[in-house]
Amino acid sequence: MSGYLALFVGLMLFVGVSVATSAKFDQLFQPSWALDHFIHEGDLLKLKLDNYSGAGFGSKSKYMFGKVTIQLKLVEGDSAGTVTAFYMSSDGPTHNEFDFEFLGNTSGEPYSVQTNVYVNGVGNREQRFNLWFDPTKDFHSYSIFWNQRQVVFLVDETPVRVHTNMEHKGIPFPKDQAMGVYSSIWNADDWATQGGRVKTDWSHGPFIATYKTFEINACECPVSVAAVDNAKKCSSSEDKKYWWDDPNLSVLSLHQSHQLMWVRANHIFYDYCTDNARFPVTPAECVHHRHV
């Protein structure tokens, strides 16, 4: 994805679409809640969770299509019960949403990540996988790429999940609602660690998630503009070409497909598509999808 990004960013800027790129936190984002749980240390931003509150922030603008990335170092040590989330979401009861949720653990266990996709207000599309590195020791990049053909979740540019447009099969796809970009840390010990069996140990707090880099290469959508007009503005035509609509980005490259196969073979431990207890009838997208 990143190779194509370098090639087509010039086109994106040439046609004059409003695009936010790598920037300082306060240029792209603003605190959503618990401002007193934000810690600024030079170029680093830290969010704190204690037994009083977590904290969260959101983008100042909403976007449709493109790529958003954060560099994040997760909570060290015994983080059981905590969740650090990075996600995109639109507003309202029929919202669309793409989630990374980093689930805390007891010391020495691998960090697990839950991804989810909401379309028209309906989620229940969870997948969980273990990371192949210790995300508490250094910064790693987490990205969401989105166009009219697919949504791709990436960890250090390795695709870990793809949600493909299958509207031709009668399956809705999120392509008509602009989304904000959000991140937060909060207590979820009713479900986050071993199904809620392991509770948050506040004696190990405060729990700190640290952010270093924020990048948004996406089509900025004014709040005052109707959804249909935003979708039109952010889509390529004869007069304008956007990098996210390049045909090479309509599917994974061969290398990316191999990377995803490796992740699925070695690191995924829960997939809603194979949960027959929850879904006696296999969800429609799972029937047709090779890379759900």
mmCIF file of N, CA and C in Angstrom, residues 17 67 71 97 115 121 126 140 149-150 161-163 167 176 191 210 214 220 237 242 247-249 257 271 275 279:
data_model
loop_
_atom_site.group_PDB
_atom_site.id
_atom_site.type_symbol
_atom_site.label_atom_id
_atom_site.label_comp_id
_atom_site.label_asym_id
_atom_site.label_seq_id
_atom_site.Cartn_x
_atom_site.Cartn_y
_atom_site.Cartn_z
ATOM 1 N N VAL A 17 -8.029 18.428 -3.795
ATOM 2 C CA VAL A 17 -8.895 17.959 -2.733
ATOM 3 C C VAL A 17 -8.260 18.309 -1.391
ATOM 4 N N LYS A 67 -6.446 6.882 3.829
ATOM 5 C CA LYS A 67 -5.712 6.068 4.794
ATOM 6 C C LYS A 67 -5.403 6.887 6.040
ATOM 7 N N GLN A 71 1.016 5.864 15.183
ATOM 8 C CA GLN A 71 2.079 5.064 15.784
ATOM 9 C C GLN A 71 1.833 5.050 17.282
ATOM 10 N N GLU A 97 -18.406 1.855 10.931
ATOM 11 C CA GLU A 97 -17.291 1.932 11.874
ATOM 12 C C GLU A 97 -16.266 0.854 11.547
ATOM 13 N N THR A 115 -10.561 -6.718 15.887
ATOM 14 C CA THR A 115 -11.044 -5.822 14.838
ATOM 15 C C THR A 115 -12.535 -6.058 14.651
ATOM 16 N N GLY A 121 -24.964 0.453 11.062
ATOM 17 C CA GLY A 121 -25.310 0.248 12.459
ATOM 18 C C GLY A 121 -25.179 -1.176 12.959
ATOM 19 N N GLU A 126 -16.520 -9.523 14.661
ATOM 20 C CA GLU A 126 -15.249 -9.503 15.376
ATOM 21 C C GLU A 126 -14.277 -10.557 14.841
ATOM 22 N N HIS A 140 4.652 0.989 17.000
ATOM 23 C CA HIS A 140 4.295 0.298 15.769
ATOM 24 C C HIS A 140 3.151 1.064 15.122
ATOM 25 N N ARG A 149 -13.810 -0.148 -2.890
ATOM 26 C CA ARG A 149 -13.698 -1.585 -3.152
ATOM 27 C C ARG A 149 -13.371 -2.401 -1.917
ATOM 28 N N GLN A 150 -12.667 -1.814 -0.932
ATOM 29 C CA GLN A 150 -12.248 -2.615 0.215
ATOM 30 C C GLN A 150 -11.875 -1.727 1.403
ATOM 31 N N ARG A 161 -6.560 -7.798 8.005
ATOM 32 C CA ARG A 161 -7.982 -8.046 7.727
ATOM 33 C C ARG A 161 -8.393 -7.234 6.511
ATOM 34 N N VAL A 162 -9.262 -7.823 5.706
ATOM 35 C CA VAL A 162 -9.824 -7.132 4.548
ATOM 36 C C VAL A 162 -11.335 -7.321 4.562
ATOM 37 N N HIS A 163 -12.048 -6.234 4.355
ATOM 38 C CA HIS A 163 -13.506 -6.290 4.192
ATOM 39 C C HIS A 163 -13.806 -5.770 2.788
ATOM 40 N N GLU A 167 -21.367 -5.660 -2.861
ATOM 41 C CA GLU A 167 -22.719 -5.164 -3.122
ATOM 42 C C GLU A 167 -23.396 -5.943 -4.242
ATOM 43 N N ASP A 176 -20.802 5.554 1.934
ATOM 44 C CA ASP A 176 -21.595 6.770 1.747
ATOM 45 C C ASP A 176 -21.680 7.633 2.999
ATOM 46 N N TRP A 191 -15.249 -7.635 29.965
ATOM 47 C CA TRP A 191 -15.149 -8.524 28.795
ATOM 48 C C TRP A 191 -13.762 -8.612 28.168
ATOM 49 N N THR A 210 0.889 5.400 24.638
ATOM 50 C CA THR A 210 1.723 6.498 24.137
ATOM 51 C C THR A 210 1.656 6.577 22.623
ATOM 52 N N PHE A 214 0.873 10.894 13.820
ATOM 53 C CA PHE A 214 -0.507 10.893 13.336
ATOM 54 C C PHE A 214 -0.494 11.235 11.857
ATOM 55 N N GLU A 220 -11.133 15.051 2.943
ATOM 56 C CA GLU A 220 -11.803 15.757 4.025
ATOM 57 C C GLU A 220 -13.195 16.193 3.599
ATOM 58 N N SER A 237 -13.170 10.832 -11.171
ATOM 59 C CA SER A 237 -13.977 10.994 -12.379
ATOM 60 C C SER A 237 -13.023 11.294 -13.530
ATOM 61 N N TYR A 242 -7.981 10.350 -7.846
ATOM 62 C CA TYR A 242 -7.502 10.240 -6.474
ATOM 63 C C TYR A 242 -6.713 8.947 -6.301
ATOM 64 N N PRO A 247 -6.704 1.482 -9.747
ATOM 65 C CA PRO A 247 -7.098 0.073 -9.878
ATOM 66 C C PRO A 247 -6.210 -0.891 -9.104
ATOM 67 N N ASN A 248 -4.931 -0.546 -8.948
ATOM 68 C CA ASN A 248 -4.033 -1.416 -8.194
ATOM 69 C C ASN A 248 -4.421 -1.529 -6.721
ATOM 70 N N LEU A 249 -5.237 -0.590 -6.227
ATOM 71 C CA LEU A 249 -5.639 -0.607 -4.823
ATOM 72 C C LEU A 249 -7.050 -1.147 -4.630
ATOM 73 N N SER A 257 -1.433 -10.361 -0.221
ATOM 74 C CA SER A 257 -2.261 -11.554 -0.053
ATOM 75 C C SER A 257 -1.503 -12.635 0.701
ATOM 76 N N ASP A 271 -12.661 -15.893 14.822
ATOM 77 C CA ASP A 271 -13.237 -15.337 13.606
ATOM 78 C C ASP A 271 -14.748 -15.567 13.664
ATOM 79 N N ASP A 275 -17.869 -18.988 13.989
ATOM 80 C CA ASP A 275 -18.509 -19.145 15.293
ATOM 81 C C ASP A 275 -19.950 -19.622 15.085
ATOM 82 N N PHE A 279 -23.563 -17.765 15.242
ATOM 83 C CA PHE A 279 -24.160 -17.617 13.916
ATOM 84 C C PHE A 279 -24.436 -18.997 13.315
#
